[in-house]
Short mmCIF file of N, CA, C and O and ligand atoms in Angstrom, two decimals:
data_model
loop_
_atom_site.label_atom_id
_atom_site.label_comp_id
_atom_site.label_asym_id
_atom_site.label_seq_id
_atom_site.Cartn_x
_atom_site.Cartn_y
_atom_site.Cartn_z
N UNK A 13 91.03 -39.30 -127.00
CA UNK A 13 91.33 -40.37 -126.02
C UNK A 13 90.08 -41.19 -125.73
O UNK A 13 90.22 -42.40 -125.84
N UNK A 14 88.94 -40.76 -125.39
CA UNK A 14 87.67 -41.09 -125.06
C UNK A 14 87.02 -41.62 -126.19
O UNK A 14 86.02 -42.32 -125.99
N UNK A 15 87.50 -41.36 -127.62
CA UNK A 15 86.81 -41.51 -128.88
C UNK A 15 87.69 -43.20 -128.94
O UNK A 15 87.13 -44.26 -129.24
N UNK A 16 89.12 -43.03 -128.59
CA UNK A 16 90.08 -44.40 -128.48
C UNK A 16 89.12 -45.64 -127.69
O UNK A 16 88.70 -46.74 -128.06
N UNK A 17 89.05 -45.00 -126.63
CA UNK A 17 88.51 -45.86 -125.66
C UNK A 17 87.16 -46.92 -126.18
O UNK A 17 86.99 -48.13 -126.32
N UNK A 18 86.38 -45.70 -126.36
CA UNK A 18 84.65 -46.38 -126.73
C UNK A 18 84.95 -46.99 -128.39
O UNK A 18 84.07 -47.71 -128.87
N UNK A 19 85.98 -46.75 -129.09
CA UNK A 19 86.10 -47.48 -130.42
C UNK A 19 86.82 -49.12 -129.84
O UNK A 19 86.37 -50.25 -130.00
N UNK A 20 87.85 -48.74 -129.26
CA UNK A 20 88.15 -50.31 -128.38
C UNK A 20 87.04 -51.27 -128.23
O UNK A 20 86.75 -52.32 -128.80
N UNK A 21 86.28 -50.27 -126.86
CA UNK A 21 85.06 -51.18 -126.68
C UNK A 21 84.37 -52.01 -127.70
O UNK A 21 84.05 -53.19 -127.60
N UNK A 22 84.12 -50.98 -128.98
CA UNK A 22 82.92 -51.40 -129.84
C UNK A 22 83.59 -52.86 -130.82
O UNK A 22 82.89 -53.76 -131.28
N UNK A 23 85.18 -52.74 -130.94
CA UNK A 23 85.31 -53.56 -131.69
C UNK A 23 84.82 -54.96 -131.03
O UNK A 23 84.34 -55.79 -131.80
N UNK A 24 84.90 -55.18 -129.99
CA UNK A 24 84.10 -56.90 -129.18
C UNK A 24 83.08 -57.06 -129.86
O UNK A 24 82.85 -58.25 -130.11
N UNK A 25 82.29 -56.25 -130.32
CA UNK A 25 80.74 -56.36 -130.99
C UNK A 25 81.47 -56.33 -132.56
O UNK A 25 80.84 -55.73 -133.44
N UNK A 26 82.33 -56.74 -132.80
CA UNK A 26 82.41 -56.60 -134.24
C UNK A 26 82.01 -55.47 -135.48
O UNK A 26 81.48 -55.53 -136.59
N UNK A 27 82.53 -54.53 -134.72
CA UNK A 27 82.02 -53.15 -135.32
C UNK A 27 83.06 -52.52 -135.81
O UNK A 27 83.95 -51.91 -135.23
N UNK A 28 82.77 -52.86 -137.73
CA UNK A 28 83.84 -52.44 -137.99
C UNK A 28 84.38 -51.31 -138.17
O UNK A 28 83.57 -50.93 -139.02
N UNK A 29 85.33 -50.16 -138.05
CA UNK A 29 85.60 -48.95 -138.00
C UNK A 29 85.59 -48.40 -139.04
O UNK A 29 86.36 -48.82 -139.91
N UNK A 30 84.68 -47.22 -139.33
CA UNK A 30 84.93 -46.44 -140.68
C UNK A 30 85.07 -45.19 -140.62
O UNK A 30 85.14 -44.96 -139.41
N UNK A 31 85.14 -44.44 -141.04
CA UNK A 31 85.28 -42.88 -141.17
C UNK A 31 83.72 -42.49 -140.85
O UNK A 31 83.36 -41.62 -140.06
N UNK A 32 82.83 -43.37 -141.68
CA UNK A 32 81.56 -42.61 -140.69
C UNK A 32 81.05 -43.00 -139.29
O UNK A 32 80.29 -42.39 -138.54
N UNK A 33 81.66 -44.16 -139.14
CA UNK A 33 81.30 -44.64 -137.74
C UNK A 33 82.15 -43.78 -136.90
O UNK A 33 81.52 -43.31 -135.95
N UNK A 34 83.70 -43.34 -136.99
CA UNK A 34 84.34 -42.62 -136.08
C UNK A 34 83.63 -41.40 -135.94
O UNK A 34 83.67 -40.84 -134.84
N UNK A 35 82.88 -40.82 -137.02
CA UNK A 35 82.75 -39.24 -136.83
C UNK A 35 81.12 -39.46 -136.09
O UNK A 35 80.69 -38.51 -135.43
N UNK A 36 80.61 -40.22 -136.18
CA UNK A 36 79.41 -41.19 -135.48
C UNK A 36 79.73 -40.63 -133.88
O UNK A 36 79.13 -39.76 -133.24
N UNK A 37 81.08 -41.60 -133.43
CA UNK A 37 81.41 -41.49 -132.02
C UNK A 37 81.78 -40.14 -131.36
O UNK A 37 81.66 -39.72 -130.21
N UNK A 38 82.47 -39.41 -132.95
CA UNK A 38 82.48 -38.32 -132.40
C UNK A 38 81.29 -36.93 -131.89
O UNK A 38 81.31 -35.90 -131.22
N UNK A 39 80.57 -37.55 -132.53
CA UNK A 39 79.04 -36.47 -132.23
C UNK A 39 78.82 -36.67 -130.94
O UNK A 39 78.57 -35.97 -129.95
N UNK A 40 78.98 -37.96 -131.22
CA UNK A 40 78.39 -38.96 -129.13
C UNK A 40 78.94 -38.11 -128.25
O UNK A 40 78.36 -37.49 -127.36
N UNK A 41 80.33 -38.10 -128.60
CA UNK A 41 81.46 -37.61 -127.11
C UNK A 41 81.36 -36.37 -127.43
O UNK A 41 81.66 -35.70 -126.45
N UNK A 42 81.04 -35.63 -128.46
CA UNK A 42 80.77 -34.23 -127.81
C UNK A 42 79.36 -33.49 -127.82
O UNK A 42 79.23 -32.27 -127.94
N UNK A 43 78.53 -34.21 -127.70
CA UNK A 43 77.37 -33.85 -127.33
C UNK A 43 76.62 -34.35 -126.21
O UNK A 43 76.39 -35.52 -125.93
N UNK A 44 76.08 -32.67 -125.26
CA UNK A 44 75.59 -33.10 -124.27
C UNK A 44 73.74 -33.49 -124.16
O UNK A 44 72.97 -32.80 -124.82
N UNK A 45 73.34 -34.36 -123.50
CA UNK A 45 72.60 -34.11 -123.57
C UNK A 45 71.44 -35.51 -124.55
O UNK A 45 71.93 -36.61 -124.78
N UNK A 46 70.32 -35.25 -124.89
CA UNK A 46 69.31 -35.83 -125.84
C UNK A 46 69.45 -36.00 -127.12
O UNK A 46 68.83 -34.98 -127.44
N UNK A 47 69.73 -36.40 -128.00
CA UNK A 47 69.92 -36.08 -129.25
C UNK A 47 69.18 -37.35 -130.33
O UNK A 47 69.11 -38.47 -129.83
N UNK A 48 68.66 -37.17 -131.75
CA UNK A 48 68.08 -37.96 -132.46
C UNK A 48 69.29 -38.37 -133.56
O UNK A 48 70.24 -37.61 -133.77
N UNK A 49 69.14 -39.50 -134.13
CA UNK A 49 69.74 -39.74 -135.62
C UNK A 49 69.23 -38.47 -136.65
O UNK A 49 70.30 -38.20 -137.20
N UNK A 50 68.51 -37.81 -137.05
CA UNK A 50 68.46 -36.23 -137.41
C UNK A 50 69.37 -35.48 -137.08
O UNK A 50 69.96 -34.78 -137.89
N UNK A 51 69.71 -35.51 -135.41
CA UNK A 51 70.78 -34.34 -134.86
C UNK A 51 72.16 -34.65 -136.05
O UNK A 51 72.77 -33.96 -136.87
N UNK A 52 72.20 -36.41 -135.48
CA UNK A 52 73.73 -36.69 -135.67
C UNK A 52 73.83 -36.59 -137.04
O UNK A 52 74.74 -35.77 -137.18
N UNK A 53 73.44 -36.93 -138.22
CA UNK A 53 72.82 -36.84 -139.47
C UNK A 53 73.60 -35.45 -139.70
O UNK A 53 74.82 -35.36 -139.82
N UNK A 54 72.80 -34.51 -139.72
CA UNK A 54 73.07 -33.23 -140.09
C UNK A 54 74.37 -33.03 -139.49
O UNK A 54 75.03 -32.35 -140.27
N UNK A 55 74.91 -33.26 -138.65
CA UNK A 55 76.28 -32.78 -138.53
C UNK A 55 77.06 -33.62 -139.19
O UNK A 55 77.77 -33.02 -139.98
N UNK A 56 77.29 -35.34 -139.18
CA UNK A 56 78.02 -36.11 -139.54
C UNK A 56 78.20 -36.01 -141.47
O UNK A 56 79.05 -36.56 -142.17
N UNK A 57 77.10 -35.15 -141.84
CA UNK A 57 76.87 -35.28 -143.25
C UNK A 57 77.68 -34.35 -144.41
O UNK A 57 77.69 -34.42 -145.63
N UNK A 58 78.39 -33.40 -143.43
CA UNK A 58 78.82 -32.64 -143.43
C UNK A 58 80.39 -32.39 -143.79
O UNK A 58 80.97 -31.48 -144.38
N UNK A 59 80.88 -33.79 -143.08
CA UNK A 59 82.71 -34.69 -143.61
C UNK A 59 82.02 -35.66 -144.03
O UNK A 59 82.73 -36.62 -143.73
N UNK A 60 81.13 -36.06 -144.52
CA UNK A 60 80.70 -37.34 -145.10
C UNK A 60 79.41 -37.62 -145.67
O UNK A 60 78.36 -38.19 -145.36
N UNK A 61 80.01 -36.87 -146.80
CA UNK A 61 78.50 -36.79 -147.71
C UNK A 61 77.94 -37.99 -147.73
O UNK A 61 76.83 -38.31 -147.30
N UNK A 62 78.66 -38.59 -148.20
CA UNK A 62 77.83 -40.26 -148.74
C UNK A 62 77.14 -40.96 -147.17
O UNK A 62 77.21 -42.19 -147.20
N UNK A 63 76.62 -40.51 -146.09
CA UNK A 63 76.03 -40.90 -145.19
C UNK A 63 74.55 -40.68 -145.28
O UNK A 63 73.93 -39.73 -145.74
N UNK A 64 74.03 -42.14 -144.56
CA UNK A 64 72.40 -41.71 -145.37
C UNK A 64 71.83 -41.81 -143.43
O UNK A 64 72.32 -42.32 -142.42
N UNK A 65 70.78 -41.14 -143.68
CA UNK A 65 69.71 -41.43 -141.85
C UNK A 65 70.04 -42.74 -141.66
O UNK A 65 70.82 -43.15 -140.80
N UNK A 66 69.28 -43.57 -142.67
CA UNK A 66 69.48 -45.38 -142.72
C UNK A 66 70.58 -45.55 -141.97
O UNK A 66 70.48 -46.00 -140.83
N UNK A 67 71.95 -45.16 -142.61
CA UNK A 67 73.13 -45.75 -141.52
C UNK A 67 73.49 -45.20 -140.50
O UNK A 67 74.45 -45.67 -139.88
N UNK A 68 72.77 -43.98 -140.01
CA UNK A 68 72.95 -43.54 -139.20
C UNK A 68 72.12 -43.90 -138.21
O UNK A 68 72.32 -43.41 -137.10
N UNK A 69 71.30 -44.57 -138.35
CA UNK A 69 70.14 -45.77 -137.62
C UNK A 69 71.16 -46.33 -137.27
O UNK A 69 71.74 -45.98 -136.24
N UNK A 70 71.64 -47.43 -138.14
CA UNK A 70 71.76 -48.55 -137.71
C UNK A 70 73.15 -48.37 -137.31
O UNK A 70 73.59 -49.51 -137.20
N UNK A 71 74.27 -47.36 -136.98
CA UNK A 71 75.23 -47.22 -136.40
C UNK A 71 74.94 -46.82 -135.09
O UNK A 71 75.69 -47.08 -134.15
N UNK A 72 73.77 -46.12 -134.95
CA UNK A 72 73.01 -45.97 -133.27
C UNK A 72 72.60 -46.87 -132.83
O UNK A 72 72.35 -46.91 -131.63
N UNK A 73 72.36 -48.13 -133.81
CA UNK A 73 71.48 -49.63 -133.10
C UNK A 73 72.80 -50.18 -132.77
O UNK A 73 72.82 -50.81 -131.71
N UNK A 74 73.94 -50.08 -133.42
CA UNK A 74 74.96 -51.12 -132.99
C UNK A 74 75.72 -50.56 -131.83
O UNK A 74 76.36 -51.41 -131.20
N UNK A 75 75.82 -49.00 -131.30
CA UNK A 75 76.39 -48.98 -130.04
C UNK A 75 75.87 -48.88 -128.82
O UNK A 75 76.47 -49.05 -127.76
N UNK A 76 74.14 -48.47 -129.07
CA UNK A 76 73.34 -49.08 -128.30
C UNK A 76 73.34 -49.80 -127.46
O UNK A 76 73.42 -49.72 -126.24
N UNK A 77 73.18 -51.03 -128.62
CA UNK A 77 73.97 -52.64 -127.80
C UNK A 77 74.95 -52.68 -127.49
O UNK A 77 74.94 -53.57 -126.63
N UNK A 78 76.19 -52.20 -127.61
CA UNK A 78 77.55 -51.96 -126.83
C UNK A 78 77.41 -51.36 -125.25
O UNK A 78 78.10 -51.69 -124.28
N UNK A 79 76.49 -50.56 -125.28
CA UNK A 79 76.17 -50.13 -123.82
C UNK A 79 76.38 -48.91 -123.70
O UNK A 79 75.78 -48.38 -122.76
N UNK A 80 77.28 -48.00 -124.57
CA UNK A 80 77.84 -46.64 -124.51
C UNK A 80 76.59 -45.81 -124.46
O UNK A 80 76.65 -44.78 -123.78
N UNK A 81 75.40 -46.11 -125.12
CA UNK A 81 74.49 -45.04 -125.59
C UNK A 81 73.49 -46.16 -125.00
O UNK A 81 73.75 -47.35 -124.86
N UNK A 82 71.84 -45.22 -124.59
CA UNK A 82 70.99 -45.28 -124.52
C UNK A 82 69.95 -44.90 -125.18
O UNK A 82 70.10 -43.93 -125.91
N UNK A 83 68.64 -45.53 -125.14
CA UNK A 83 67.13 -44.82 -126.27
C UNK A 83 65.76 -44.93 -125.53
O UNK A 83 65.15 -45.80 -124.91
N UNK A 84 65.56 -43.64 -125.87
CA UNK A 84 64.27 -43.70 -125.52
C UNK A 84 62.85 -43.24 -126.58
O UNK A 84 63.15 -42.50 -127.52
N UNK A 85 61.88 -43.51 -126.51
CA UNK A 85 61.00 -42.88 -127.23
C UNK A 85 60.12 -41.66 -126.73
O UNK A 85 59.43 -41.67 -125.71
N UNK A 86 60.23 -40.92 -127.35
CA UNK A 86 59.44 -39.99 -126.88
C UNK A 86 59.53 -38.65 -127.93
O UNK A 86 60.49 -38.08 -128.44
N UNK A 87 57.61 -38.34 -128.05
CA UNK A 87 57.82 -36.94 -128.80
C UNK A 87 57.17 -38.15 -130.74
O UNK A 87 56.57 -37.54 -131.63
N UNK A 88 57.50 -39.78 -130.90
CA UNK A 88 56.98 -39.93 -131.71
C UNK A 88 58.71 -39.94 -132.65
O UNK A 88 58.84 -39.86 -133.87
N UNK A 89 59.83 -40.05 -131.65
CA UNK A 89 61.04 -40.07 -131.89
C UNK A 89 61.68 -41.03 -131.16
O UNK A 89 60.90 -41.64 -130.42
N UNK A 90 63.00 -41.42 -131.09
CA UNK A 90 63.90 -42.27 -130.81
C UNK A 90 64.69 -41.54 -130.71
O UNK A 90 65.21 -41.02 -131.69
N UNK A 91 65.15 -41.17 -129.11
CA UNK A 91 66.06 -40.06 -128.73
C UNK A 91 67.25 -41.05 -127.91
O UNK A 91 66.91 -42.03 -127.26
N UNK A 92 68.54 -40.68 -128.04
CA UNK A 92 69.79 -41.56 -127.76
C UNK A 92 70.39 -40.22 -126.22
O UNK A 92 70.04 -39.13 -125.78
N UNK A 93 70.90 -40.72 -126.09
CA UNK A 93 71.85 -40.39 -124.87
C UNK A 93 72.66 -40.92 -124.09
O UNK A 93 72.42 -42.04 -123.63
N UNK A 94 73.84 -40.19 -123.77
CA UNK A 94 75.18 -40.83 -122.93
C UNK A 94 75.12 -41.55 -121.44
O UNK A 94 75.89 -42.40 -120.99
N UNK A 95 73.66 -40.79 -120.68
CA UNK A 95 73.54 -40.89 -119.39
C UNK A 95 72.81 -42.13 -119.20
O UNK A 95 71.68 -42.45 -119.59
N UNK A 96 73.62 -42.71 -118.58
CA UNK A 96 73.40 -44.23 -118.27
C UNK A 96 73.08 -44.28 -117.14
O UNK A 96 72.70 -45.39 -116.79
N UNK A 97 73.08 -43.43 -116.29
CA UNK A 97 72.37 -43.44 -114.53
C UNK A 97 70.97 -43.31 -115.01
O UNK A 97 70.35 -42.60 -115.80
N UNK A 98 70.79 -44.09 -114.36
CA UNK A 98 69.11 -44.48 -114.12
C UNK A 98 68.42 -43.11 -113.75
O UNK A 98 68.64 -42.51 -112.70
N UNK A 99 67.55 -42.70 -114.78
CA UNK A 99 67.05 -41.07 -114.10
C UNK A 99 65.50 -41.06 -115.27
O UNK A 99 65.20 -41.78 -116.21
N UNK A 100 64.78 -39.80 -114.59
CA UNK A 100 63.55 -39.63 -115.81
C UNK A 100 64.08 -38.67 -116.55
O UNK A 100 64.98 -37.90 -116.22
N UNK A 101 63.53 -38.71 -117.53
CA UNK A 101 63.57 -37.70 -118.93
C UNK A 101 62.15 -36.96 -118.74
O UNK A 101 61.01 -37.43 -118.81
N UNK A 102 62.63 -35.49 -118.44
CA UNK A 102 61.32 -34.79 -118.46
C UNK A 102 61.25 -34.05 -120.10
O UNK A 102 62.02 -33.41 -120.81
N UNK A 103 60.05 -34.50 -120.17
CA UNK A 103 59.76 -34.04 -121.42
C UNK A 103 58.70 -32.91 -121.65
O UNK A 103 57.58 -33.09 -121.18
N UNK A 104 58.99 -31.63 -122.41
CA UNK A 104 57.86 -30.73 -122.50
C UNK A 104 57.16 -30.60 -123.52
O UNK A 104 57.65 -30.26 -124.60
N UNK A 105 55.61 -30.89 -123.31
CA UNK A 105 54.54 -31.01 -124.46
C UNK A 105 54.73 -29.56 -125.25
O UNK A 105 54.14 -29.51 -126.33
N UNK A 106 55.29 -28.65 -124.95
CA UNK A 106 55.01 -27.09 -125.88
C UNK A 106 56.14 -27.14 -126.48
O UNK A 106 56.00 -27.73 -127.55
N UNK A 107 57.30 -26.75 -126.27
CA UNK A 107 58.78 -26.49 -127.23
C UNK A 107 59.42 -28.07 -127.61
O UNK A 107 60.32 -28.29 -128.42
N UNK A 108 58.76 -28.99 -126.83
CA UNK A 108 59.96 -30.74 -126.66
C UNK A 108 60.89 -30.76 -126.62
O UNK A 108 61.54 -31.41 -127.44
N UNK A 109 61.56 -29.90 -125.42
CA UNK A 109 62.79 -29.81 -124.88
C UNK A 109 62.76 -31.00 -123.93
O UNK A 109 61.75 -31.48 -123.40
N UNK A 110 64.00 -31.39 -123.80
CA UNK A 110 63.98 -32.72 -122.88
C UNK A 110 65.00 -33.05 -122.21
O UNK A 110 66.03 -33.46 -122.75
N UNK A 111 64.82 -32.90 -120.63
CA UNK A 111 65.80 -33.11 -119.83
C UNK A 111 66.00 -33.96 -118.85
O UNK A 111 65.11 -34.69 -118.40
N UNK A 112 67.28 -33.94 -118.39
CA UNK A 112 67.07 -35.25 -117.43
C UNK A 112 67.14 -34.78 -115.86
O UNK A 112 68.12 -34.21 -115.39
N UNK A 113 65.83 -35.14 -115.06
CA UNK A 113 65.43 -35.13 -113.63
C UNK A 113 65.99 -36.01 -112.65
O UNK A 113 65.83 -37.18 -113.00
N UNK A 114 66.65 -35.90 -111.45
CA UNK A 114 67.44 -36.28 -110.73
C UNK A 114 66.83 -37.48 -110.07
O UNK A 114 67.36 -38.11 -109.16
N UNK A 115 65.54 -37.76 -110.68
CA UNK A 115 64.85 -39.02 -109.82
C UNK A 115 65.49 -40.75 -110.29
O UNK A 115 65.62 -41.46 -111.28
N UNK A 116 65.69 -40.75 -109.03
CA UNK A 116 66.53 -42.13 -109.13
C UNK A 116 65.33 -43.26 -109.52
O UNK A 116 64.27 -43.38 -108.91
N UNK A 117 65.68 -43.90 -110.47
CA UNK A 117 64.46 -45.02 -110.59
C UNK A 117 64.62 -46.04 -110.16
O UNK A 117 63.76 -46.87 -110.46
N UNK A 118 65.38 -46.33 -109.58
CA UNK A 118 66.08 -48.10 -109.20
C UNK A 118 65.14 -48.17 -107.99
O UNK A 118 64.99 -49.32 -107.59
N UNK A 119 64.42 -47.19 -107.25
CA UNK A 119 63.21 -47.74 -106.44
C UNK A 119 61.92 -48.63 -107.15
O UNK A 119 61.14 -49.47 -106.72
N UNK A 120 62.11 -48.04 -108.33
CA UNK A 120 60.91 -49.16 -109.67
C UNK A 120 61.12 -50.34 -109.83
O UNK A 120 60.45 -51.36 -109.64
N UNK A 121 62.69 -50.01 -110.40
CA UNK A 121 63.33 -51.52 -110.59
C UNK A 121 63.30 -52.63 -108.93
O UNK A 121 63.15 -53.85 -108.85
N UNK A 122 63.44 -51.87 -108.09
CA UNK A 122 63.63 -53.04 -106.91
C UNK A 122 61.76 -53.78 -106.46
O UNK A 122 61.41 -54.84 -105.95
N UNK A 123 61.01 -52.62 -106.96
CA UNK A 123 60.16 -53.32 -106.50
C UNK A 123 59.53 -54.17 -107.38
O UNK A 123 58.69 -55.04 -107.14
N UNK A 124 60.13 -53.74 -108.67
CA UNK A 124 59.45 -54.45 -109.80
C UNK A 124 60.02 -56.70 -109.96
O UNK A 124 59.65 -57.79 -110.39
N UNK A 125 61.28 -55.84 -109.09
CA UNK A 125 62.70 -56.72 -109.15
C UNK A 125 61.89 -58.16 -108.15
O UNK A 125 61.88 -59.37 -108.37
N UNK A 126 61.22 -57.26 -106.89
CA UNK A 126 60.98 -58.28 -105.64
C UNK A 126 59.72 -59.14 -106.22
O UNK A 126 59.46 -60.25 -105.75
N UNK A 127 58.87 -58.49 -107.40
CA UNK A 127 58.17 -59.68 -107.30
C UNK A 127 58.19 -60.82 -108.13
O UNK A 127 57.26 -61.56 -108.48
N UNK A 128 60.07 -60.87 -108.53
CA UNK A 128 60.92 -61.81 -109.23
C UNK A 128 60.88 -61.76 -110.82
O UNK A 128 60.92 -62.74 -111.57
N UNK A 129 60.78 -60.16 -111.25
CA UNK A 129 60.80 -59.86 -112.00
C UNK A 129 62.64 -59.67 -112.86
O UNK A 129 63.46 -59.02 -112.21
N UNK A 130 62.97 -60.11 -113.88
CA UNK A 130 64.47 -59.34 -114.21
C UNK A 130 64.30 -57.86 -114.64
O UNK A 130 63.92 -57.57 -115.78
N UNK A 131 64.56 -57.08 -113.85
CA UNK A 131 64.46 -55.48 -114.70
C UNK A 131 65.81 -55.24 -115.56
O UNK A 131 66.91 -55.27 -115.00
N UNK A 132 65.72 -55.03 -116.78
CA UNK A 132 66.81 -54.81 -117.76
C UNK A 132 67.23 -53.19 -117.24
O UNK A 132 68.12 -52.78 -116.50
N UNK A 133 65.95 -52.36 -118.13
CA UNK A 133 66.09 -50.96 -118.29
C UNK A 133 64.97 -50.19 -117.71
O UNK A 133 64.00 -50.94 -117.59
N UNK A 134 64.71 -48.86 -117.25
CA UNK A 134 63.72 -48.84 -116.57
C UNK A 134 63.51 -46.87 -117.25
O UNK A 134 64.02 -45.82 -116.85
N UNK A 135 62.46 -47.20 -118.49
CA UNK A 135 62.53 -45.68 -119.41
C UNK A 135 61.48 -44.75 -118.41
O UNK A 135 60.39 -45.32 -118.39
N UNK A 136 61.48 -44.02 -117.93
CA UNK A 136 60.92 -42.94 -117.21
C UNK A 136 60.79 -41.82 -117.93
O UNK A 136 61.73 -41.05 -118.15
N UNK A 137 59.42 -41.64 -118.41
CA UNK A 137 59.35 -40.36 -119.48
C UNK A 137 58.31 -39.41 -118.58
O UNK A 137 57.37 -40.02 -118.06
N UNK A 138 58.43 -37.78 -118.33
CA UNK A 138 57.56 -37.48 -117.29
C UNK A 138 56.95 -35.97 -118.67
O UNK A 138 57.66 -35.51 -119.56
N UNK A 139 56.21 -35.77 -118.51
CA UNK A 139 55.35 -35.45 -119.66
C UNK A 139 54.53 -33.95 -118.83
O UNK A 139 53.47 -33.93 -118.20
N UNK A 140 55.32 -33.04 -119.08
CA UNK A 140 54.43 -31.39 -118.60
C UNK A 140 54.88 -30.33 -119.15
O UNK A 140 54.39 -30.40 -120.28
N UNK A 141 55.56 -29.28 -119.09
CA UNK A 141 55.52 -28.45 -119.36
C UNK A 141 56.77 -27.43 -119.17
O UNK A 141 56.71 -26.92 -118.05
N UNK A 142 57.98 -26.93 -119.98
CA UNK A 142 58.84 -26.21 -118.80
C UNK A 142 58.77 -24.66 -118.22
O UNK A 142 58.00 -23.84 -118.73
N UNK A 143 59.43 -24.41 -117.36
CA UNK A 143 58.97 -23.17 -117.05
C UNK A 143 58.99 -22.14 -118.00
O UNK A 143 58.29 -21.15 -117.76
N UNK A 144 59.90 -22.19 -119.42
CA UNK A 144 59.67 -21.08 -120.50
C UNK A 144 58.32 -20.69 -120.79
O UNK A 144 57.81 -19.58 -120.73
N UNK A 145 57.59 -22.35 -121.27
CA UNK A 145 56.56 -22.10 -121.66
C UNK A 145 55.81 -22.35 -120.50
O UNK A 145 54.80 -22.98 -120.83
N UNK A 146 55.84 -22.11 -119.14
CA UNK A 146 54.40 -21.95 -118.23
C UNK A 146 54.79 -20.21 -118.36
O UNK A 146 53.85 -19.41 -118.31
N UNK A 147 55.84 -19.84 -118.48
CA UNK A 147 55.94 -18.47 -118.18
C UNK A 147 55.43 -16.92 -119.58
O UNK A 147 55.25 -15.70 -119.51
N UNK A 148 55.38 -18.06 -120.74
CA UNK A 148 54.75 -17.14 -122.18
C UNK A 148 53.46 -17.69 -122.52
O UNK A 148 53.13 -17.54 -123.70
N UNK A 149 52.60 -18.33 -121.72
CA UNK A 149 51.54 -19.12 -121.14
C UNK A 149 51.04 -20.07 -122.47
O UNK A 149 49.94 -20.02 -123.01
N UNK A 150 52.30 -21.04 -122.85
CA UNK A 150 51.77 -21.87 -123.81
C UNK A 150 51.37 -23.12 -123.01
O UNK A 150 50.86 -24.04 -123.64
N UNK A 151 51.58 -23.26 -121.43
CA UNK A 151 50.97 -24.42 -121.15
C UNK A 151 49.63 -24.26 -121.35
O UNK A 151 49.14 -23.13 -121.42
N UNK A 152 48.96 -25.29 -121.46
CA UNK A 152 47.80 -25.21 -121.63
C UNK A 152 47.48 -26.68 -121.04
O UNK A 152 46.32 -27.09 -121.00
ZN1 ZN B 201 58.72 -25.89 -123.10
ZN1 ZN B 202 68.12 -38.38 -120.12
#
């Protein structure tokens, strides 16, 4: 139903539907969480051999711009995700597990906003350590 929905959406952007783009959407809607074109790759490759990283780029650049998915950089990667509420991505320098922190950022955007700035997107990457590794003492 949800896979119906966000394929609706995408066709406005002229996106035409294929068997790898559906199984594309399907990684989206059932994965929680951070994920790279690598993640989706290896699973999507799987009903669809003939899929290369390349299009699996550029099927992440085109829903991107649809609005469904988000990107961030971090780690020296281009990490996608569903969560569109404005929040930081804590990121850990030892394992690069990466999660999302309840800090609202739209206090950035407003002040960034008042000094008649347009704020589009506002990437919040927070960079330490998680408690696995403060606790097997790989922080360092
Ligand atoms: Zn860690
Ligand atoms: Zn996030």
């Amino acid at each position: 139903m949800e896979t119906t929905l966000q394929i609706e959406g995408l066709r406005k952007y002229n996106f035409k539907i294929t068997p790898q783009r559906i199984r594309v959407i399907e990684f989206i809607n059932n994965y929680p969480g951070h994920f790279t074109a690598e993640d989706v790759y290896k699973t999507v490759v799987k009903t669809e051999p003939s899929i290369t990283v390349a299009t699996v780029y550029n099927i992440l650049k085109v829903i991107t711009k649809s609005g469904i998915l988000t990107s961030f950089e971090a780690n020296g990667t281009t990490w996608y995700e569903t969560n569109l509420e404005p929040h930081a991505n804590f990121v850990c320098l030892s394992c690069g597990m990466i999660e999302d922190v309840a800090e609202d950022t739209s206090k950035i955007s407003d002040s960034i906003a008042s000094k008649g700035y347009t704020v589009r997107n506002v990437d919040l990457i927070v960079r330490g350590y998680c408690d696995k590794c403060v606790r097997s003492g790989k922080a360092i």
